[in-house]
Amino acid sequence: MLTVDGDRVATTGGDDTALAFVPPSDRAEGARLLYLGRDDDGAYLAQILGSEHHAGDADRRTDDPQGSTTGGSESYAVLREIGWQLGDRDAGLAVGALALANWHHTHSHCPRCGTATEVIDAGWVRRCPADESLHYPRTDAAVIMAITDDAGRILLGHAPQWPDGQFSVPAGFVEPGESLEAAVRREVFEETNVVVGEVTYRASQPWPFPASLMVGFVGRALAIDVRPDGEEITEARFFSADELRTAWTTGTIRLPRPTSIARSLIEEWFGEPLPEVETARRWA
Ligand SMILES: [Zn+2]
């Protein structure tokens, strides 16, 4: 059983940190239990502690490559900071537990009648006792895309809430009634004035902060008159591979964390992992 406290998970601590698993008998008083699944080694549960540190709907970020360093117990860590140290199984368990925990925290009452709902199906459904409606965890689709021009350069932008020099690929939420491809084209045009033609799916990544699924694409720019919108994106430009390598190795720019889909899209375009640089420059 793993433990979730707000947006943090219990870890073993230290340099080789891993998820801290405890037996179900160590359940904290009042903790909510969720069933996460099983494999040949056994079943996995999560206990959700009460906390003030939830990632709420107001914090609807699509791409937070810099994450945050919060204090608190040494044996808890924000998933964004330790995710790269976890194997596939543990990363999947932690992401699922956080996504469910966030959903429970923000969906305690029936959206139809306002009655407090009860948790059923081992934490995967909430049921309204007044009108018997069932409510399921939600996932908000977001697109993230590597846009290239005819010269093979990649479009990167800087958002005002990021540290100076932090660049990433464009991203944004899918709107109601919109296809993923249309969302790619709209977001890029709104943020940078770049017109995108062909769009191709590449990969996806769950991003439970609080409930996103990042869907990654590559796209071709048809028109490259780059004009940042000045609000969501304050700086944007196309980089050639040589320009990016130089900016990266000299510390002129910062790029998303190695575990992020943003980084994998950039490195796929680059053709290889970016060279190692001083940790302080690697990400904010
Ligand atoms: Zn109801």
Short mmCIF file of C-alpha atoms and ligand atoms in Angstrom, two decimals:
data_model
loop_
_atom_site.label_atom_id
_atom_site.label_comp_id
_atom_site.label_asym_id
_atom_site.label_seq_id
_atom_site.Cartn_x
_atom_site.Cartn_y
_atom_site.Cartn_z
CA MET A 1 0.00 0.00 0.00
CA LEU A 2 1.36 3.39 -0.92
CA THR A 3 0.46 6.66 0.77
CA VAL A 4 -0.66 9.90 -0.86
CA ASP A 5 -0.75 13.17 1.06
CA GLY A 6 -2.09 15.97 -1.09
CA ASP A 7 0.09 16.09 -4.18
CA ARG A 8 2.87 14.14 -2.52
CA VAL A 9 3.62 10.44 -2.22
CA ALA A 10 5.43 8.66 0.61
CA THR A 11 8.96 7.66 -0.36
CA THR A 12 11.91 5.88 1.14
CA GLY A 13 13.89 9.14 0.93
CA GLY A 14 17.57 9.43 0.16
CA ASP A 15 19.29 9.64 -3.20
CA ASP A 16 17.86 6.37 -4.52
CA THR A 17 14.36 7.26 -3.47
CA ALA A 18 11.53 4.83 -4.22
CA LEU A 19 7.89 4.59 -3.26
CA ALA A 20 7.43 3.54 0.36
CA PHE A 21 5.06 0.58 0.56
CA VAL A 22 3.46 -0.30 3.89
CA PRO A 23 1.15 -3.20 4.82
CA PRO A 24 -2.60 -2.40 4.87
CA SER A 25 -2.53 -2.85 8.65
CA ASP A 26 -0.56 0.41 8.80
CA ARG A 27 -3.49 2.36 7.43
CA ALA A 28 -3.68 5.84 8.93
CA GLU A 29 -6.81 6.73 10.84
CA GLY A 30 -9.40 8.27 8.54
CA ALA A 31 -7.42 7.57 5.37
CA ARG A 32 -9.39 6.72 2.25
CA LEU A 33 -8.41 3.39 0.68
CA LEU A 34 -8.24 2.95 -3.08
CA TYR A 35 -7.58 -0.22 -5.05
CA LEU A 36 -4.98 0.31 -7.76
CA GLY A 37 -4.65 -3.12 -9.28
CA ARG A 38 -2.57 -6.28 -9.03
CA ASP A 39 0.25 -8.15 -10.67
CA ASP A 40 2.13 -11.39 -9.95
CA ASP A 41 3.58 -9.85 -6.79
CA GLY A 42 0.21 -9.06 -5.26
CA ALA A 43 -2.42 -6.34 -5.00
CA TYR A 44 -1.73 -2.63 -4.70
CA LEU A 45 -3.68 -0.15 -2.62
CA ALA A 46 -3.29 3.54 -1.92
CA GLN A 47 -4.27 5.32 1.25
CA ILE A 48 -5.19 8.96 0.82
CA LEU A 49 -4.46 11.15 3.81
CA GLY A 50 -6.35 14.35 4.47
CA SER A 51 -4.29 17.36 3.46
CA GLU A 52 -4.40 20.99 2.44
CA HIS A 53 -1.97 20.47 -0.40
CA HIS A 54 -4.30 19.28 -3.13
CA ALA A 55 -3.79 20.34 -6.71
CA GLY A 56 -7.15 21.95 -7.30
CA ASP A 57 -8.99 22.84 -10.48
CA ALA A 58 -7.66 26.40 -10.24
CA ASP A 59 -4.26 24.89 -10.86
CA ARG A 60 -5.13 23.56 -14.28
CA ARG A 61 -1.68 23.56 -15.79
CA THR A 62 -0.92 21.72 -18.98
CA ASP A 63 2.79 21.87 -18.84
CA ASP A 64 4.78 22.61 -15.78
CA PRO A 65 8.27 21.57 -16.73
CA GLN A 66 9.87 23.21 -13.76
CA GLY A 67 7.66 21.71 -11.06
CA SER A 68 7.98 23.02 -7.55
CA THR A 69 10.12 22.26 -4.58
CA THR A 70 7.96 22.16 -1.51
CA GLY A 71 9.05 21.52 2.04
CA GLY A 72 7.43 19.13 4.48
CA SER A 73 8.25 15.65 5.61
CA GLU A 74 11.47 14.24 4.24
CA SER A 75 9.72 11.00 3.46
CA TYR A 76 7.23 12.60 1.07
CA ALA A 77 7.97 13.89 -2.39
CA VAL A 78 6.15 15.59 -5.22
CA LEU A 79 5.80 13.12 -8.07
CA ARG A 80 7.10 15.63 -10.60
CA GLU A 81 10.41 15.59 -8.73
CA ILE A 82 10.93 11.88 -8.24
CA GLY A 83 9.00 10.41 -11.18
CA TRP A 84 12.17 9.97 -13.22
CA GLN A 85 13.59 7.73 -10.47
CA LEU A 86 10.62 5.35 -10.44
CA GLY A 87 10.19 2.28 -12.60
CA ASP A 88 7.18 1.88 -14.86
CA ARG A 89 5.10 -0.01 -12.29
CA ASP A 90 5.66 2.45 -9.45
CA ALA A 91 5.27 5.51 -11.67
CA GLY A 92 1.98 4.08 -12.91
CA LEU A 93 0.77 3.32 -9.39
CA ALA A 94 1.68 6.79 -8.14
CA VAL A 95 0.12 8.57 -11.11
CA GLY A 96 -3.10 6.59 -10.78
CA ALA A 97 -3.31 7.15 -7.04
CA LEU A 98 -2.72 10.89 -7.39
CA ALA A 99 -5.29 11.22 -10.17
CA LEU A 100 -7.91 9.38 -8.11
CA ALA A 101 -7.05 11.33 -4.96
CA ASN A 102 -7.42 14.64 -6.79
CA TRP A 103 -10.76 13.56 -8.21
CA HIS A 104 -12.15 12.51 -4.81
CA HIS A 105 -10.99 15.75 -3.29
CA THR A 106 -12.84 17.92 -5.80
CA HIS A 107 -15.93 15.76 -6.44
CA SER A 108 -17.39 15.10 -3.02
CA HIS A 109 -20.96 16.11 -3.95
CA CYS A 110 -23.44 15.17 -6.64
CA PRO A 111 -23.37 17.67 -9.54
CA ARG A 112 -27.11 17.07 -10.12
CA CYS A 113 -28.56 17.59 -6.66
CA GLY A 114 -25.72 18.59 -4.35
CA THR A 115 -26.02 15.59 -2.03
CA ALA A 116 -22.78 14.21 -0.62
CA THR A 117 -21.82 11.17 -2.67
CA GLU A 118 -20.51 7.85 -1.41
CA VAL A 119 -17.48 6.00 -2.70
CA ILE A 120 -18.06 2.60 -4.31
CA ASP A 121 -16.14 0.15 -6.52
CA ALA A 122 -12.94 0.38 -4.47
CA GLY A 123 -12.60 4.08 -5.04
CA TRP A 124 -13.25 4.23 -8.80
CA VAL A 125 -16.88 5.42 -8.71
CA ARG A 126 -18.92 7.80 -6.55
CA ARG A 127 -22.65 7.27 -6.16
CA CYS A 128 -25.33 9.76 -5.16
CA PRO A 129 -27.65 8.20 -2.53
CA ALA A 130 -30.46 10.66 -3.39
CA ASP A 131 -30.82 10.14 -7.14
CA GLU A 132 -28.59 7.06 -7.58
CA SER A 133 -26.51 8.76 -10.26
CA LEU A 134 -23.01 7.38 -10.74
CA HIS A 135 -19.96 9.62 -11.16
CA TYR A 136 -16.64 8.54 -12.63
CA PRO A 137 -13.14 10.00 -12.44
CA ARG A 138 -12.60 12.51 -15.20
CA THR A 139 -9.62 13.01 -17.44
CA ASP A 140 -9.05 16.31 -19.22
CA ALA A 141 -7.42 15.91 -22.62
CA ALA A 142 -4.63 18.31 -23.45
CA VAL A 143 -2.47 18.47 -26.55
CA ILE A 144 1.26 19.10 -26.69
CA MET A 145 3.09 19.38 -29.97
CA ALA A 146 6.44 19.66 -31.68
CA ILE A 147 5.86 22.01 -34.63
CA THR A 148 8.54 22.17 -37.29
CA ASP A 149 9.00 24.44 -40.30
CA ASP A 150 10.26 23.66 -43.82
CA ALA A 151 13.86 24.14 -42.63
CA GLY A 152 13.36 21.47 -39.96
CA ARG A 153 13.45 23.95 -37.09
CA ILE A 154 11.29 23.45 -33.97
CA LEU A 155 8.91 26.00 -32.46
CA LEU A 156 9.55 26.68 -28.76
CA GLY A 157 7.95 29.26 -26.51
CA HIS A 158 8.38 30.85 -23.12
CA ALA A 159 5.47 31.37 -20.69
CA PRO A 160 5.60 34.34 -18.30
CA GLN A 161 5.18 32.18 -15.16
CA TRP A 162 8.28 30.14 -16.00
CA PRO A 163 11.84 31.01 -14.92
CA ASP A 164 13.83 33.19 -17.30
CA GLY A 165 15.14 31.22 -20.24
CA GLN A 166 12.74 28.29 -19.82
CA PHE A 167 11.40 27.12 -23.18
CA SER A 168 9.08 24.31 -24.18
CA VAL A 169 6.81 23.14 -26.96
CA PRO A 170 3.26 24.58 -27.16
CA ALA A 171 0.49 22.87 -25.21
CA GLY A 172 -3.10 23.49 -24.24
CA PHE A 173 -6.44 21.95 -23.29
CA VAL A 174 -8.84 20.46 -25.76
CA GLU A 175 -12.08 22.44 -25.86
CA PRO A 176 -15.58 20.93 -25.96
CA GLY A 177 -16.52 19.73 -29.43
CA GLU A 178 -12.97 19.89 -30.69
CA SER A 179 -10.85 17.11 -32.22
CA LEU A 180 -7.31 16.65 -30.97
CA GLU A 181 -5.94 17.76 -34.34
CA ALA A 182 -8.05 20.91 -34.30
CA ALA A 183 -6.86 21.65 -30.77
CA VAL A 184 -3.24 21.40 -31.93
CA ARG A 185 -3.84 23.89 -34.73
CA ARG A 186 -5.90 26.30 -32.62
CA GLU A 187 -3.50 26.37 -29.68
CA VAL A 188 -0.43 26.97 -31.82
CA PHE A 189 -2.17 29.69 -33.82
CA GLU A 190 -3.58 31.40 -30.70
CA GLU A 191 -0.29 31.34 -28.83
CA THR A 192 2.18 32.06 -31.63
CA ASN A 193 0.27 32.98 -34.84
CA VAL A 194 1.87 29.99 -36.58
CA VAL A 195 -0.45 28.10 -38.96
CA VAL A 196 -0.14 24.30 -38.71
CA GLY A 197 -1.00 21.84 -41.48
CA GLU A 198 -0.40 18.12 -41.15
CA VAL A 199 -0.64 16.77 -37.59
CA THR A 200 0.52 13.29 -36.52
CA TYR A 201 0.03 11.52 -33.18
CA ARG A 202 3.19 10.45 -31.37
CA ALA A 203 2.58 9.47 -27.74
CA SER A 204 0.68 10.36 -24.58
CA GLN A 205 1.43 10.86 -20.89
CA PRO A 206 -0.94 10.98 -17.92
CA TRP A 207 -0.44 14.22 -16.03
CA PRO A 208 -2.53 14.01 -12.85
CA PHE A 209 -2.04 17.62 -11.74
CA PRO A 210 -4.93 17.38 -11.29
CA ALA A 211 -6.45 15.27 -14.07
CA SER A 212 -4.87 15.68 -17.49
CA LEU A 213 -3.85 13.35 -20.24
CA MET A 214 -1.18 14.98 -22.39
CA VAL A 215 -1.54 13.82 -25.99
CA GLY A 216 1.61 14.44 -27.98
CA PHE A 217 1.78 15.31 -31.67
CA VAL A 218 4.18 16.47 -34.31
CA GLY A 219 2.94 19.05 -36.80
CA ARG A 220 4.17 20.94 -39.84
CA ALA A 221 4.02 24.73 -39.94
CA LEU A 222 2.48 26.20 -43.10
CA ALA A 223 3.12 29.82 -42.17
CA ILE A 224 5.83 30.91 -39.76
CA ASP A 225 5.13 34.54 -38.97
CA VAL A 226 5.78 33.99 -35.25
CA ARG A 227 3.94 36.46 -33.04
CA PRO A 228 3.57 35.42 -29.39
CA ASP A 229 0.16 36.26 -27.92
CA GLY A 230 1.88 38.13 -25.08
CA GLU A 231 -0.24 36.44 -22.40
CA GLU A 232 0.15 32.68 -22.41
CA ILE A 233 3.38 32.91 -24.40
CA THR A 234 5.63 35.96 -24.16
CA GLU A 235 8.46 34.73 -26.36
CA ALA A 236 8.48 32.22 -29.19
CA ARG A 237 10.80 31.31 -32.04
CA PHE A 238 12.00 28.49 -34.23
CA PHE A 239 15.28 26.83 -33.26
CA SER A 240 17.51 24.80 -35.55
CA ALA A 241 19.19 21.77 -33.99
CA ASP A 242 22.52 23.62 -33.90
CA GLU A 243 20.94 26.69 -32.29
CA LEU A 244 19.24 24.55 -29.66
CA ARG A 245 22.41 22.59 -28.91
CA THR A 246 24.36 25.81 -28.42
CA ALA A 247 21.68 27.51 -26.33
CA TRP A 248 21.37 24.38 -24.19
CA THR A 249 25.03 23.66 -23.62
CA THR A 250 25.84 27.29 -22.83
CA GLY A 251 22.98 27.51 -20.34
CA THR A 252 21.16 30.20 -22.34
CA ILE A 253 17.93 28.21 -22.20
CA ARG A 254 16.34 25.70 -19.87
CA LEU A 255 14.21 22.84 -21.16
CA PRO A 256 11.53 20.57 -19.66
CA ARG A 257 12.41 17.73 -17.32
CA PRO A 258 13.70 14.48 -18.84
CA THR A 259 10.57 12.58 -17.75
CA SER A 260 8.15 14.92 -19.51
CA ILE A 261 6.50 14.27 -22.84
CA ALA A 262 7.59 17.81 -23.75
CA ARG A 263 11.21 16.76 -23.40
CA SER A 264 10.70 13.53 -25.32
CA LEU A 265 9.08 15.42 -28.22
CA ILE A 266 12.02 17.83 -28.27
CA GLU A 267 14.59 15.01 -28.16
CA GLU A 268 12.75 13.03 -30.83
CA TRP A 269 13.04 16.06 -33.10
CA PHE A 270 16.67 16.62 -32.02
CA GLY A 271 17.47 13.03 -32.98
CA GLU A 272 19.14 12.00 -29.74
CA PRO A 273 19.10 12.83 -26.04
CA LEU A 274 20.35 16.33 -25.35
CA PRO A 275 23.94 16.35 -24.06
CA GLU A 276 24.43 16.27 -20.31
CA VAL A 277 24.96 19.67 -18.75
CA GLU A 278 25.31 20.94 -15.21
CA THR A 279 22.26 19.91 -13.17
CA ALA A 280 21.56 23.51 -12.31
CA ARG A 281 20.98 24.27 -15.97
CA ARG A 282 19.13 21.12 -16.85
CA TRP A 283 15.77 22.32 -15.61
CA ALA A 284 14.57 25.02 -13.32
ZN ZN B 1 -27.62 13.51 -6.67
#
